[in-house]
């Protein structure tokens, strides 16, 4: 089945630093979604990407949909303590060129920001 | 509308008991999804509904699990004869169900602990 591999698994950074994480797959995706999850809460949608090569920003967050449609990255600039959490990439299953409902998630990148 | 809501937020039960969780999606969303998340992992798909029709079930959804969405609005997930391995966070999400845009918005989850 379709699997998403996220790297790195965890990051420890100083406040103010920039962060980059990525997500790769052996299969193509038509949509890439990036979520952030705080402990004990549900994932919160950060950015949605729909076209290969698309670069989208949301405040200090920037994400790109890879040209091959098999990867995506998320950058966070000037990190702050509230950026702490687990970041997940996700995408809907694709079969015959059509996206279906259920999302496949990566295993997450744990971000820790030291003040 | 304040988003997807789930009740209860926490449930502790003894092995062998039945439990039922409720999800209220965003009001105009016709798709509703259930996922399960264990510690250190991304959410895993269980099942989803388009209006009141249950369109897909994961093989993770054993015979002890049943989900309903009787009027196409809220949904319930029941687990019968709970086992310790059922302990997890159960997440509900909803979306508009558009073919090319599948942004799913998650609720806060129900944390199940089976003793």
mmCIF file of C-alpha atoms in Angstrom:
data_model
loop_
_atom_site.group_PDB
_atom_site.id
_atom_site.type_symbol
_atom_site.label_atom_id
_atom_site.label_comp_id
_atom_site.label_asym_id
_atom_site.label_seq_id
_atom_site.Cartn_x
_atom_site.Cartn_y
_atom_site.Cartn_z
ATOM 1 C CA UNK A 1 0.000 0.000 0.000
ATOM 2 C CA UNK A 2 0.963 3.631 -0.029
ATOM 3 C CA UNK A 3 3.381 4.581 2.729
ATOM 4 C CA UNK A 4 4.708 7.980 3.695
ATOM 5 C CA UNK A 5 8.153 8.352 5.203
ATOM 6 C CA UNK A 6 8.902 11.470 7.189
ATOM 7 C CA UNK A 7 12.290 12.761 8.173
ATOM 8 C CA UNK A 8 13.745 13.598 10.499
ATOM 9 C CA UNK A 9 11.911 11.659 13.204
ATOM 10 C CA UNK A 10 12.702 14.374 15.728
ATOM 11 C CA UNK A 11 14.361 17.777 15.883
ATOM 12 C CA UNK A 12 15.720 19.829 18.762
ATOM 13 C CA UNK A 13 16.255 23.467 17.845
ATOM 14 C CA UNK A 14 16.770 26.856 19.426
ATOM 15 C CA UNK A 15 14.068 29.486 19.310
ATOM 16 C CA UNK A 16 14.529 31.662 16.239
ATOM 17 C CA UNK A 17 16.026 28.940 14.061
ATOM 18 C CA UNK A 18 14.473 27.773 10.816
ATOM 19 C CA UNK A 19 13.207 24.204 10.491
ATOM 20 C CA UNK A 20 12.832 21.942 7.498
ATOM 21 C CA UNK A 21 11.191 18.533 7.349
ATOM 22 C CA UNK A 22 10.133 16.345 4.477
ATOM 23 C CA UNK A 23 7.902 13.514 3.437
ATOM 24 C CA UNK A 24 8.487 10.963 0.690
ATOM 25 C CA UNK A 25 6.476 8.195 -0.877
ATOM 26 C CA UNK A 26 7.052 5.402 -3.362
ATOM 27 C CA UNK A 27 3.676 6.245 -4.919
ATOM 28 C CA UNK A 28 2.336 9.463 -6.356
ATOM 29 C CA UNK A 29 -0.056 11.691 -4.499
ATOM 30 C CA UNK A 30 -2.464 14.251 -5.937
ATOM 31 C CA UNK A 31 -2.745 16.112 -2.650
ATOM 32 C CA UNK A 32 -0.360 16.731 0.227
ATOM 33 C CA UNK A 33 -1.625 17.872 3.606
ATOM 34 C CA UNK A 34 0.495 19.005 6.533
ATOM 35 C CA UNK A 35 -0.908 18.770 10.065
ATOM 36 C CA UNK A 36 0.372 19.722 13.523
ATOM 37 C CA UNK A 37 -0.693 17.792 16.593
ATOM 38 C CA UNK A 38 -0.343 18.889 20.210
ATOM 39 C CA UNK A 39 -0.358 16.273 23.001
ATOM 40 C CA UNK A 40 -3.835 14.953 23.715
ATOM 41 C CA UNK A 41 -5.403 16.841 20.824
ATOM 42 C CA UNK A 42 -6.419 16.071 17.259
ATOM 43 C CA UNK A 43 -4.280 17.081 14.256
ATOM 44 C CA UNK A 44 -4.759 20.651 13.016
ATOM 45 C CA UNK A 45 -4.484 21.316 9.291
ATOM 46 C CA UNK A 46 -1.647 23.732 8.469
ATOM 47 C CA UNK A 47 -1.285 23.690 4.700
ATOM 48 C CA UNK A 48 -2.889 21.877 1.747
ATOM 49 C CA UNK A 49 -1.109 21.388 -1.594
ATOM 50 C CA UNK A 50 -2.854 20.340 -4.805
ATOM 51 C CA UNK A 51 -0.470 20.817 -7.741
ATOM 52 C CA UNK A 52 2.972 19.421 -8.476
ATOM 53 C CA UNK A 53 5.536 22.171 -7.925
ATOM 54 C CA UNK A 54 3.104 24.284 -5.890
ATOM 55 C CA UNK A 55 4.670 26.397 -3.148
ATOM 56 C CA UNK A 56 2.261 27.633 -0.483
ATOM 57 C CA UNK A 57 2.811 29.768 2.595
ATOM 58 C CA UNK A 58 0.811 30.207 5.769
ATOM 59 C CA UNK A 59 2.489 32.792 7.974
ATOM 60 C CA UNK A 60 5.891 31.433 8.957
ATOM 61 C CA UNK A 61 5.119 28.098 7.319
ATOM 62 C CA UNK A 62 5.993 27.233 3.737
ATOM 63 C CA UNK A 63 5.296 23.920 2.041
ATOM 64 C CA UNK A 64 6.007 22.595 -1.423
ATOM 65 C CA UNK A 65 4.493 19.806 -3.507
ATOM 66 C CA UNK A 66 7.371 17.980 -5.203
ATOM 67 C CA UNK A 67 7.567 17.904 -8.994
ATOM 68 C CA UNK A 68 7.590 14.099 -9.027
ATOM 69 C CA UNK A 69 4.418 14.112 -6.862
ATOM 70 C CA UNK A 70 6.192 11.696 -4.544
ATOM 71 C CA UNK A 71 7.479 14.157 -1.988
ATOM 72 C CA UNK A 72 6.744 17.330 -0.076
ATOM 73 C CA UNK A 73 8.565 19.503 2.410
ATOM 74 C CA UNK A 74 7.527 21.860 5.177
ATOM 75 C CA UNK A 75 9.624 24.776 6.381
ATOM 76 C CA UNK A 76 9.074 26.800 9.525
ATOM 77 C CA UNK A 77 10.940 30.074 9.766
ATOM 78 C CA UNK A 78 11.979 31.860 12.961
ATOM 79 C CA UNK A 79 10.667 29.118 15.253
ATOM 80 C CA UNK A 80 8.936 30.018 18.505
ATOM 81 C CA UNK A 81 8.160 27.847 21.563
ATOM 82 C CA UNK A 82 4.542 27.268 20.505
ATOM 83 C CA UNK A 83 5.789 25.507 17.360
ATOM 84 C CA UNK A 84 6.494 22.510 19.593
ATOM 85 C CA UNK A 85 4.476 19.478 18.568
ATOM 86 C CA UNK A 86 4.313 16.618 16.114
ATOM 87 C CA UNK A 87 4.086 17.438 12.422
ATOM 88 C CA UNK A 88 2.447 14.956 10.079
ATOM 89 C CA UNK A 89 2.269 14.795 6.322
ATOM 90 C CA UNK A 90 -0.749 13.062 4.846
ATOM 91 C CA UNK A 91 -2.360 12.371 1.524
ATOM 92 C CA UNK A 92 -5.395 10.602 0.149
ATOM 93 C CA UNK A 93 -4.934 7.232 -1.498
ATOM 94 C CA UNK A 94 -4.625 7.407 -5.272
ATOM 95 C CA UNK A 95 -5.812 4.636 -7.588
ATOM 96 C CA UNK A 96 -6.121 4.910 -11.326
ATOM 97 C CA UNK A 97 -5.314 8.601 -11.099
ATOM 98 C CA UNK A 98 -8.226 9.328 -8.756
ATOM 99 C CA UNK A 99 -7.880 10.374 -5.125
ATOM 100 C CA UNK A 100 -10.034 8.537 -2.613
ATOM 101 C CA UNK A 101 -11.225 9.607 0.807
ATOM 102 C CA UNK A 102 -8.998 8.031 3.382
ATOM 103 C CA UNK A 103 -5.749 9.694 4.339
ATOM 104 C CA UNK A 104 -2.422 7.941 4.714
ATOM 105 C CA UNK A 105 -0.222 9.586 7.350
ATOM 106 C CA UNK A 106 3.508 9.663 7.845
ATOM 107 C CA UNK A 107 4.916 8.667 11.201
ATOM 108 C CA UNK A 108 5.469 12.271 12.220
ATOM 109 C CA UNK A 109 8.339 14.619 13.041
ATOM 110 C CA UNK A 110 8.598 15.616 16.696
ATOM 111 C CA UNK A 111 9.726 19.224 17.061
ATOM 112 C CA UNK A 112 11.180 20.598 20.270
ATOM 113 C CA UNK A 113 12.051 24.292 20.505
ATOM 114 C CA UNK A 114 14.351 25.485 23.288
ATOM 115 C CA UNK A 115 13.749 29.075 24.426
ATOM 116 C CA UNK B 1 -19.758 26.359 13.782
ATOM 117 C CA UNK B 2 -16.738 25.699 15.933
ATOM 118 C CA UNK B 3 -15.440 22.610 14.155
ATOM 119 C CA UNK B 4 -15.577 18.878 14.699
ATOM 120 C CA UNK B 5 -16.540 17.831 18.222
ATOM 121 C CA UNK B 6 -16.117 14.463 19.890
ATOM 122 C CA UNK B 7 -17.511 13.034 23.099
ATOM 123 C CA UNK B 8 -16.361 11.871 25.498
ATOM 124 C CA UNK B 9 -12.802 13.198 25.462
ATOM 125 C CA UNK B 10 -11.614 10.400 27.716
ATOM 126 C CA UNK B 11 -13.004 6.966 28.459
ATOM 127 C CA UNK B 12 -11.632 4.398 30.880
ATOM 128 C CA UNK B 13 -13.259 0.998 30.774
ATOM 129 C CA UNK B 14 -12.660 -2.542 31.881
ATOM 130 C CA UNK B 15 -11.811 -5.262 29.411
ATOM 131 C CA UNK B 16 -14.953 -6.862 28.030
ATOM 132 C CA UNK B 17 -17.160 -3.802 28.351
ATOM 133 C CA UNK B 18 -18.789 -2.030 25.417
ATOM 134 C CA UNK B 19 -18.048 1.622 24.677
ATOM 135 C CA UNK B 20 -19.591 4.145 22.288
ATOM 136 C CA UNK B 21 -18.086 7.379 21.019
ATOM 137 C CA UNK B 22 -19.841 10.219 19.281
ATOM 138 C CA UNK B 23 -18.625 12.603 16.585
ATOM 139 C CA UNK B 24 -20.356 15.758 15.375
ATOM 140 C CA UNK B 25 -18.811 16.953 12.096
ATOM 141 C CA UNK B 26 -18.697 20.456 10.683
ATOM 142 C CA UNK B 27 -22.298 21.067 9.682
ATOM 143 C CA UNK B 28 -21.961 21.422 5.903
ATOM 144 C CA UNK B 29 -19.516 18.512 5.537
ATOM 145 C CA UNK B 30 -20.962 15.383 3.957
ATOM 146 C CA UNK B 31 -17.953 13.121 4.557
ATOM 147 C CA UNK B 32 -17.066 11.798 7.986
ATOM 148 C CA UNK B 33 -14.024 9.682 8.829
ATOM 149 C CA UNK B 34 -12.875 7.647 11.813
ATOM 150 C CA UNK B 35 -9.185 7.075 12.525
ATOM 151 C CA UNK B 36 -7.281 5.394 15.328
ATOM 152 C CA UNK B 37 -3.956 6.625 16.652
ATOM 153 C CA UNK B 38 -1.585 4.791 18.976
ATOM 154 C CA UNK B 39 1.357 6.354 20.744
ATOM 155 C CA UNK B 40 4.180 7.360 18.441
ATOM 156 C CA UNK B 41 2.239 6.692 15.267
ATOM 157 C CA UNK B 42 0.242 8.704 12.774
ATOM 158 C CA UNK B 43 -3.522 8.233 12.590
ATOM 159 C CA UNK B 44 -4.709 5.081 10.811
ATOM 160 C CA UNK B 45 -7.902 4.999 8.789
ATOM 161 C CA UNK B 46 -10.815 2.947 10.117
ATOM 162 C CA UNK B 47 -13.884 3.864 8.085
ATOM 163 C CA UNK B 48 -15.684 6.700 6.336
ATOM 164 C CA UNK B 49 -19.167 7.853 5.425
ATOM 165 C CA UNK B 50 -20.536 9.867 2.549
ATOM 166 C CA UNK B 51 -23.732 11.248 4.066
ATOM 167 C CA UNK B 52 -25.312 8.200 5.765
ATOM 168 C CA UNK B 53 -23.614 5.595 3.558
ATOM 169 C CA UNK B 54 -20.568 3.790 4.935
ATOM 170 C CA UNK B 55 -18.330 3.583 1.861
ATOM 171 C CA UNK B 56 -15.172 1.931 3.110
ATOM 172 C CA UNK B 57 -13.953 -0.034 6.107
ATOM 173 C CA UNK B 58 -10.357 -0.818 6.935
ATOM 174 C CA UNK B 59 -9.275 -4.334 7.808
ATOM 175 C CA UNK B 60 -8.328 -2.764 11.167
ATOM 176 C CA UNK B 61 -12.054 -2.574 11.869
ATOM 177 C CA UNK B 62 -12.735 -5.977 13.395
ATOM 178 C CA UNK B 63 -16.211 -7.435 13.908
ATOM 179 C CA UNK B 64 -16.251 -5.898 17.375
ATOM 180 C CA UNK B 65 -16.271 -2.418 15.856
ATOM 181 C CA UNK B 66 -19.331 -0.828 14.310
ATOM 182 C CA UNK B 67 -19.914 2.695 13.085
ATOM 183 C CA UNK B 68 -23.116 4.426 12.123
ATOM 184 C CA UNK B 69 -24.189 7.747 10.724
ATOM 185 C CA UNK B 70 -27.959 7.312 10.677
ATOM 186 C CA UNK B 71 -29.076 10.739 9.485
ATOM 187 C CA UNK B 72 -25.963 11.804 7.684
ATOM 188 C CA UNK B 73 -25.008 14.180 10.472
ATOM 189 C CA UNK B 74 -23.381 12.867 13.673
ATOM 190 C CA UNK B 75 -21.721 9.475 13.834
ATOM 191 C CA UNK B 76 -21.144 6.887 16.545
ATOM 192 C CA UNK B 77 -18.365 4.328 16.845
ATOM 193 C CA UNK B 78 -19.062 1.363 19.103
ATOM 194 C CA UNK B 79 -16.525 -1.152 20.314
ATOM 195 C CA UNK B 80 -17.936 -4.320 21.811
ATOM 196 C CA UNK B 81 -16.089 -6.573 24.263
ATOM 197 C CA UNK B 82 -13.170 -4.194 24.522
ATOM 198 C CA UNK B 83 -9.626 -5.555 24.689
ATOM 199 C CA UNK B 84 -6.492 -3.927 26.047
ATOM 200 C CA UNK B 85 -5.226 -3.591 22.484
ATOM 201 C CA UNK B 86 -8.135 -1.250 21.738
ATOM 202 C CA UNK B 87 -6.525 1.410 23.929
ATOM 203 C CA UNK B 88 -5.808 4.329 21.616
ATOM 204 C CA UNK B 89 -6.923 7.794 20.582
ATOM 205 C CA UNK B 90 -9.988 7.614 18.320
ATOM 206 C CA UNK B 91 -10.151 10.576 15.956
ATOM 207 C CA UNK B 92 -13.017 11.793 13.845
ATOM 208 C CA UNK B 93 -12.613 14.058 10.829
ATOM 209 C CA UNK B 94 -14.942 15.617 8.299
ATOM 210 C CA UNK B 95 -14.615 17.107 4.839
ATOM 211 C CA UNK B 96 -16.718 18.595 2.072
ATOM 212 C CA UNK B 97 -16.074 15.528 -0.041
ATOM 213 C CA UNK B 98 -15.001 17.418 -3.146
ATOM 214 C CA UNK B 99 -13.175 15.252 -5.673
ATOM 215 C CA UNK B 100 -10.078 17.388 -5.966
ATOM 216 C CA UNK B 101 -9.929 18.986 -2.540
ATOM 217 C CA UNK B 102 -9.954 16.609 0.387
ATOM 218 C CA UNK B 103 -9.061 18.784 3.343
ATOM 219 C CA UNK B 104 -10.059 16.832 6.395
ATOM 220 C CA UNK B 105 -10.605 18.631 9.674
ATOM 221 C CA UNK B 106 -10.132 16.661 12.842
ATOM 222 C CA UNK B 107 -11.859 16.712 16.180
ATOM 223 C CA UNK B 108 -10.005 16.628 19.498
ATOM 224 C CA UNK B 109 -10.281 12.851 19.765
ATOM 225 C CA UNK B 110 -11.506 10.390 22.372
ATOM 226 C CA UNK B 111 -8.753 8.764 24.421
ATOM 227 C CA UNK B 112 -9.757 5.181 25.289
ATOM 228 C CA UNK B 113 -8.000 3.260 28.031
ATOM 229 C CA UNK B 114 -8.955 -0.383 28.507
ATOM 230 C CA UNK B 115 -7.864 -1.817 31.853
#
